[in-house]
PDB file of C-alpha atoms in Angstrom:
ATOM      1  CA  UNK I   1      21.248 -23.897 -22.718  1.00 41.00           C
ATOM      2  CA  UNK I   2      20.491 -21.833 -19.418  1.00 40.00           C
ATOM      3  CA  UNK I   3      17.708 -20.564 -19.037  1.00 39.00           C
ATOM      4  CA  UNK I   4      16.945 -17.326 -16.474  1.00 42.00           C
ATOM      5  CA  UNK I   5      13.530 -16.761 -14.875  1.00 37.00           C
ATOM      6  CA  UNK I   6      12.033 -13.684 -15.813  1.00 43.00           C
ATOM      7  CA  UNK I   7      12.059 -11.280 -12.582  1.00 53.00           C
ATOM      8  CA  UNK I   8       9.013 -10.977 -10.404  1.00 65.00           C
ATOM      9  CA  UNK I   9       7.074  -7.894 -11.587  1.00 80.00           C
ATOM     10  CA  UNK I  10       7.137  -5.084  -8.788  1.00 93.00           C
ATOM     11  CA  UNK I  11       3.578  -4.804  -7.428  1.00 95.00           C
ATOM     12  CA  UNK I  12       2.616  -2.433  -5.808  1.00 97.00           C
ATOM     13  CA  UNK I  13      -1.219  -1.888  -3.523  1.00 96.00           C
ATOM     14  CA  UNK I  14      -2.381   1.001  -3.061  1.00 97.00           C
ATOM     15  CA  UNK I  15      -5.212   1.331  -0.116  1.00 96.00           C
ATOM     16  CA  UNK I  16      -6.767   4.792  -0.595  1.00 95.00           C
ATOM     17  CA  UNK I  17     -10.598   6.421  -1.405  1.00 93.00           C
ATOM     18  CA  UNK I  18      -8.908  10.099  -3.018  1.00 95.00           C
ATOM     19  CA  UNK I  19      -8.839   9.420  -6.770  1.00 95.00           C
ATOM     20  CA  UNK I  20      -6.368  12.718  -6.722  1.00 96.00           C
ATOM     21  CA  UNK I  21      -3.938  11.293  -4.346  1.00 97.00           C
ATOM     22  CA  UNK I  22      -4.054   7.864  -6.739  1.00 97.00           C
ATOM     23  CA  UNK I  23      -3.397  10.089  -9.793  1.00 98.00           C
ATOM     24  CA  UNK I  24      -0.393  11.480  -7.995  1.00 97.00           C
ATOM     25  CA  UNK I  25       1.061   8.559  -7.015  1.00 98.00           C
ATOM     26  CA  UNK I  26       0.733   7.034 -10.587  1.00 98.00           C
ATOM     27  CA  UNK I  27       2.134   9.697 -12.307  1.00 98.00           C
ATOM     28  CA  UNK I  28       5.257   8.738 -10.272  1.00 98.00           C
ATOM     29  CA  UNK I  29       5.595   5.115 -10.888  1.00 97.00           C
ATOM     30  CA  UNK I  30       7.907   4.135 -13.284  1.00 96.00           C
ATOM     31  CA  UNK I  31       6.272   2.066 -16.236  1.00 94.00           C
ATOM     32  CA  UNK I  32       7.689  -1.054 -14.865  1.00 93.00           C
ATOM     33  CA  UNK I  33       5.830  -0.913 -11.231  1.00 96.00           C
ATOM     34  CA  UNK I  34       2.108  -2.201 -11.212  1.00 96.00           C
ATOM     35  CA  UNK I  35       0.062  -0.331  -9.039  1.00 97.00           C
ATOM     36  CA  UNK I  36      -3.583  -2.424  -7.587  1.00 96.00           C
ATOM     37  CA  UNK I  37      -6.026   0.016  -6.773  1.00 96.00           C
ATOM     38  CA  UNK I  38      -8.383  -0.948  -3.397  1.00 94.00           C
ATOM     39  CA  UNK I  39     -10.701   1.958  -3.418  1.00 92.00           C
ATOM     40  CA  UNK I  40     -12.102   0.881  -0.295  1.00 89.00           C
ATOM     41  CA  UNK I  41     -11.614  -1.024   3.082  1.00 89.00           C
ATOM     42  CA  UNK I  42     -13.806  -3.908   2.159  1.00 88.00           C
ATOM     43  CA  UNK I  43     -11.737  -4.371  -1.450  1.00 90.00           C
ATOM     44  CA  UNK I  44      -8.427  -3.586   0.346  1.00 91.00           C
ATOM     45  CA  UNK I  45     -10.147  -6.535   2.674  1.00 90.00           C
ATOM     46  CA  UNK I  46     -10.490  -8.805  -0.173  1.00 91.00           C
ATOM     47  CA  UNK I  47      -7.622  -7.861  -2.164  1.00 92.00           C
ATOM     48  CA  UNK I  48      -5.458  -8.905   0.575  1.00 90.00           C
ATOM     49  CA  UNK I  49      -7.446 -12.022   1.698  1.00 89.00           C
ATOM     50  CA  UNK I  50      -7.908 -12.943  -1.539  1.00 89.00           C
ATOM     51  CA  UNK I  51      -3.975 -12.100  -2.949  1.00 86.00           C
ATOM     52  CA  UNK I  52      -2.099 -13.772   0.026  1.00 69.00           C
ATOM     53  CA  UNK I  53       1.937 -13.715   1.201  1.00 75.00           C
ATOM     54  CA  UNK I  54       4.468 -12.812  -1.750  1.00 83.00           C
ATOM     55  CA  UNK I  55       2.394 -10.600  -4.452  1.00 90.00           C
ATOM     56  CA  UNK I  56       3.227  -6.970  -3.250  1.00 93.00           C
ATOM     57  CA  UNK I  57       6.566  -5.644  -2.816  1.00 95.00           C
ATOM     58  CA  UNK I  58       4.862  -2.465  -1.118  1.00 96.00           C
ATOM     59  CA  UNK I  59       1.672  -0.972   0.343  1.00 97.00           C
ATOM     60  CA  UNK I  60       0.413   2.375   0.543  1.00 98.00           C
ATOM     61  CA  UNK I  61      -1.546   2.831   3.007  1.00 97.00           C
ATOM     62  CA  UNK I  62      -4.372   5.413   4.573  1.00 96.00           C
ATOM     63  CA  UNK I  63      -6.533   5.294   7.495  1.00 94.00           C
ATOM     64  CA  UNK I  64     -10.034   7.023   6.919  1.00 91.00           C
ATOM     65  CA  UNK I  65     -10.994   5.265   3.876  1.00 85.00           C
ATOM     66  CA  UNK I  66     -15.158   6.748   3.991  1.00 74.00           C
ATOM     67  CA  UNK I  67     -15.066   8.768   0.346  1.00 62.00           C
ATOM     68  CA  UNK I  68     -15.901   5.529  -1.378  1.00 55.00           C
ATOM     69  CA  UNK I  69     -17.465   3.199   0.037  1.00 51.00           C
ATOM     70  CA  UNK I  70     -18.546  -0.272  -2.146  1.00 58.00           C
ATOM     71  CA  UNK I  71     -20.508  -1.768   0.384  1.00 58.00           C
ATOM     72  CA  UNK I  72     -22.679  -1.263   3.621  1.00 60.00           C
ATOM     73  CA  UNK I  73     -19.806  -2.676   5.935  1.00 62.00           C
ATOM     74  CA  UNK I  74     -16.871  -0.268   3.971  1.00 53.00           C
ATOM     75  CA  UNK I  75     -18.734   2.543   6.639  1.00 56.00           C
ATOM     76  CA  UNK I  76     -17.506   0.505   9.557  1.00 62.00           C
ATOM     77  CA  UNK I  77     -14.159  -0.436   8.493  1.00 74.00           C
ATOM     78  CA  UNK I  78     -10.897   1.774   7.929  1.00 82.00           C
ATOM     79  CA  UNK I  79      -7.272   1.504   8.148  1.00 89.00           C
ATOM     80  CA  UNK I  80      -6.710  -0.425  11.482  1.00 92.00           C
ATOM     81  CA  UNK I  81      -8.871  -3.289   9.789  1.00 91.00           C
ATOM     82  CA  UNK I  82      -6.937  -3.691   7.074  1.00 92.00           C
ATOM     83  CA  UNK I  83      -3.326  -3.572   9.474  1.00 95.00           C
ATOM     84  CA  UNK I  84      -5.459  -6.622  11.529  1.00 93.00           C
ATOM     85  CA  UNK I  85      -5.506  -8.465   8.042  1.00 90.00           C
ATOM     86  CA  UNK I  86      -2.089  -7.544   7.306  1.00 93.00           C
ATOM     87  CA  UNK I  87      -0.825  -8.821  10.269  1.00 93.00           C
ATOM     88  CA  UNK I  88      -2.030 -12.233   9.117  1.00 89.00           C
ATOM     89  CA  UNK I  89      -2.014 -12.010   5.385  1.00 85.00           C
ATOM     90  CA  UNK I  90       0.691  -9.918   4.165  1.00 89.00           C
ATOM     91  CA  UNK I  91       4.655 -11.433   4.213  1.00 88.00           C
ATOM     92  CA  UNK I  92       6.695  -9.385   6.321  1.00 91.00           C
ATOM     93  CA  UNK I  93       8.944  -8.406   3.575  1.00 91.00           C
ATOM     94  CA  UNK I  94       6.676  -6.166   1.740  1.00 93.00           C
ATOM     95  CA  UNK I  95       7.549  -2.467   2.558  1.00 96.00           C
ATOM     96  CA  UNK I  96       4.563  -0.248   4.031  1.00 97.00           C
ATOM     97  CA  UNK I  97       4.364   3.545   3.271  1.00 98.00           C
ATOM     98  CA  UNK I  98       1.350   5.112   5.778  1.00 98.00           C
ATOM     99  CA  UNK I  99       0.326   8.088   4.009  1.00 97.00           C
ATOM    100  CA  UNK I 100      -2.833   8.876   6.293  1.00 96.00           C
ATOM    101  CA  UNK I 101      -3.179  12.278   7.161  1.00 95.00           C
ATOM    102  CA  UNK I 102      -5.029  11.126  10.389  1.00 96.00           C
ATOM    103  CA  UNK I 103      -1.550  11.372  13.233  1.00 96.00           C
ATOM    104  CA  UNK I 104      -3.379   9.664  15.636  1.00 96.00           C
ATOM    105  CA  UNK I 105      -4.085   6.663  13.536  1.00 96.00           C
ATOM    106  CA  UNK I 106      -1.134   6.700  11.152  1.00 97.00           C
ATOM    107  CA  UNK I 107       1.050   6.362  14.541  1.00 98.00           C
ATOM    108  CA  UNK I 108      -0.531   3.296  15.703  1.00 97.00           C
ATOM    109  CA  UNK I 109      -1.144   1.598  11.839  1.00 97.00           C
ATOM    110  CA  UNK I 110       2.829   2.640  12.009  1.00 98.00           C
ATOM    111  CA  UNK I 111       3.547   1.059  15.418  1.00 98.00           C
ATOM    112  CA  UNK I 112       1.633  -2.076  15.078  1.00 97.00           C
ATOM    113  CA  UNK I 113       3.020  -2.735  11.435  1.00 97.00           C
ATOM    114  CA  UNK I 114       6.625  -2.171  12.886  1.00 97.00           C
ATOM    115  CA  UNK I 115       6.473  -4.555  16.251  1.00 97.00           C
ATOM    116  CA  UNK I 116       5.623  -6.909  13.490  1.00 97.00           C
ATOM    117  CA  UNK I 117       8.171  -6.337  11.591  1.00 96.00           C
ATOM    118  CA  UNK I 118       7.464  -4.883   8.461  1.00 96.00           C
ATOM    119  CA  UNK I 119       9.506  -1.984   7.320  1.00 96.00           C
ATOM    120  CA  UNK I 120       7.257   0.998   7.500  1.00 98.00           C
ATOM    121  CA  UNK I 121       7.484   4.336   6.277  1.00 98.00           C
ATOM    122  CA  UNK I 122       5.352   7.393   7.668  1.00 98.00           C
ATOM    123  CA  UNK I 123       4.840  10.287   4.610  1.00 98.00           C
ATOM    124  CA  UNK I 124       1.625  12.252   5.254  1.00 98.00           C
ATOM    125  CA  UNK I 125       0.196  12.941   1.794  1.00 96.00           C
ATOM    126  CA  UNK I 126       0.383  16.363   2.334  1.00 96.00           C
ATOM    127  CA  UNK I 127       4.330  16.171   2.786  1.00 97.00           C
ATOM    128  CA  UNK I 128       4.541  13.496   0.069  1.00 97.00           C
ATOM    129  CA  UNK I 129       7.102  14.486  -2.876  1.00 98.00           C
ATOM    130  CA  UNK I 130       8.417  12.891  -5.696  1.00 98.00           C
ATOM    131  CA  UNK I 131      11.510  12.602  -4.662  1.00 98.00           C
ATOM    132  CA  UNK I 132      10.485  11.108  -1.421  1.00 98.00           C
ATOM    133  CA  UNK I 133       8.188   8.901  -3.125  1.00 98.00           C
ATOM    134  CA  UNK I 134      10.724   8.028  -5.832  1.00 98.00           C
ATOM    135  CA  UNK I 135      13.062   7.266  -2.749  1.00 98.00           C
ATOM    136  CA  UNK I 136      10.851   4.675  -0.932  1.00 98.00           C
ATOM    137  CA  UNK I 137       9.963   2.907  -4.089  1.00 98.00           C
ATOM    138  CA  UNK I 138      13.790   2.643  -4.423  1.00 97.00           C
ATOM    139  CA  UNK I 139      14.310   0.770  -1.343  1.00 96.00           C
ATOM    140  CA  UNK I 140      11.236  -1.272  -2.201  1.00 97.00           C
ATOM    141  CA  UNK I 141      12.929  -2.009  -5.814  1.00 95.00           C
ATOM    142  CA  UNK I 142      16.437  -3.155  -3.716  1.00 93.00           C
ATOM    143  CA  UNK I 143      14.633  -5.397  -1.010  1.00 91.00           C
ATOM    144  CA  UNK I 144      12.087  -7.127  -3.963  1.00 89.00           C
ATOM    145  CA  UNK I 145      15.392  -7.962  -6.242  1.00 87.00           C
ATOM    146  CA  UNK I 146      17.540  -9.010  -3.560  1.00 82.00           C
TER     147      UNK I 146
END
């Protein structure tokens, strides 16, 4: 009797301190795509640290990350901190979608991530769609099944 392995649930982390732009993004996801919330820099930190190579398919990722902040050093840390722990955490096959609204900052999260070379996506939140949302998690879908 064969037996198949169940596929790898699509997961999905999503850095970001706007509980709107987190309700958005969920009311996109089919209900087959797990989305981990990091509400901060410091639990993006440890989510990351703590998660390792191979869990997420994707990231969503912003920059200023000061609305919420869970502890003292979340004031001090922000998007670039969490592309420095990327860099060493995160396997280079999970997709990265910069949504930061901050240009200066997305660019270089965006640069960084790519010389690396992690496929990265730049979407400022306030251009995000559905459709163009719907059309990243796509390729995400293709390269976590293949």
């Amino acid at each position: 009797m064969n037996k198949t392995l169940p596929a790898k649930r699509l997961r999905l982390l999503m850095v970001e301190d706007d509980e709107t732009r987190v309700a958005i993004i969920r009311n996109w996801l089919p209900p087959d795509v797990h989305l981990v919330w990091a509400q901060s820099a410091g639990s993006a930190l440890g989510i990351l640290a703590r998660d390792g190579q191979g869990i997420y398919a994707g990231v969503l990722l912003d920059h200023d990350l000061f609305m919420r902040p869970r502890a003292e050093d979340d004031k001090h840390h922000c998007g670039t901190d969490i592309v420095d722990l990327m860099l060493e955490e995160l396997d280079r096959d999970a997709a990265i979608l910069v949504h930061s609204m901050n240009p200066g900052a997305a660019a270089d999260m965006v640069r960084r991530l790519g010389s690396a070379g992690f496929a990265v996506t730049r979407i400022p939140m306030k251009e995000m769609t559905k459709m163009a949302f719907t059309d990243w998690l796509s390729e995400v879908r293709q390269d976590w099944e293949a």
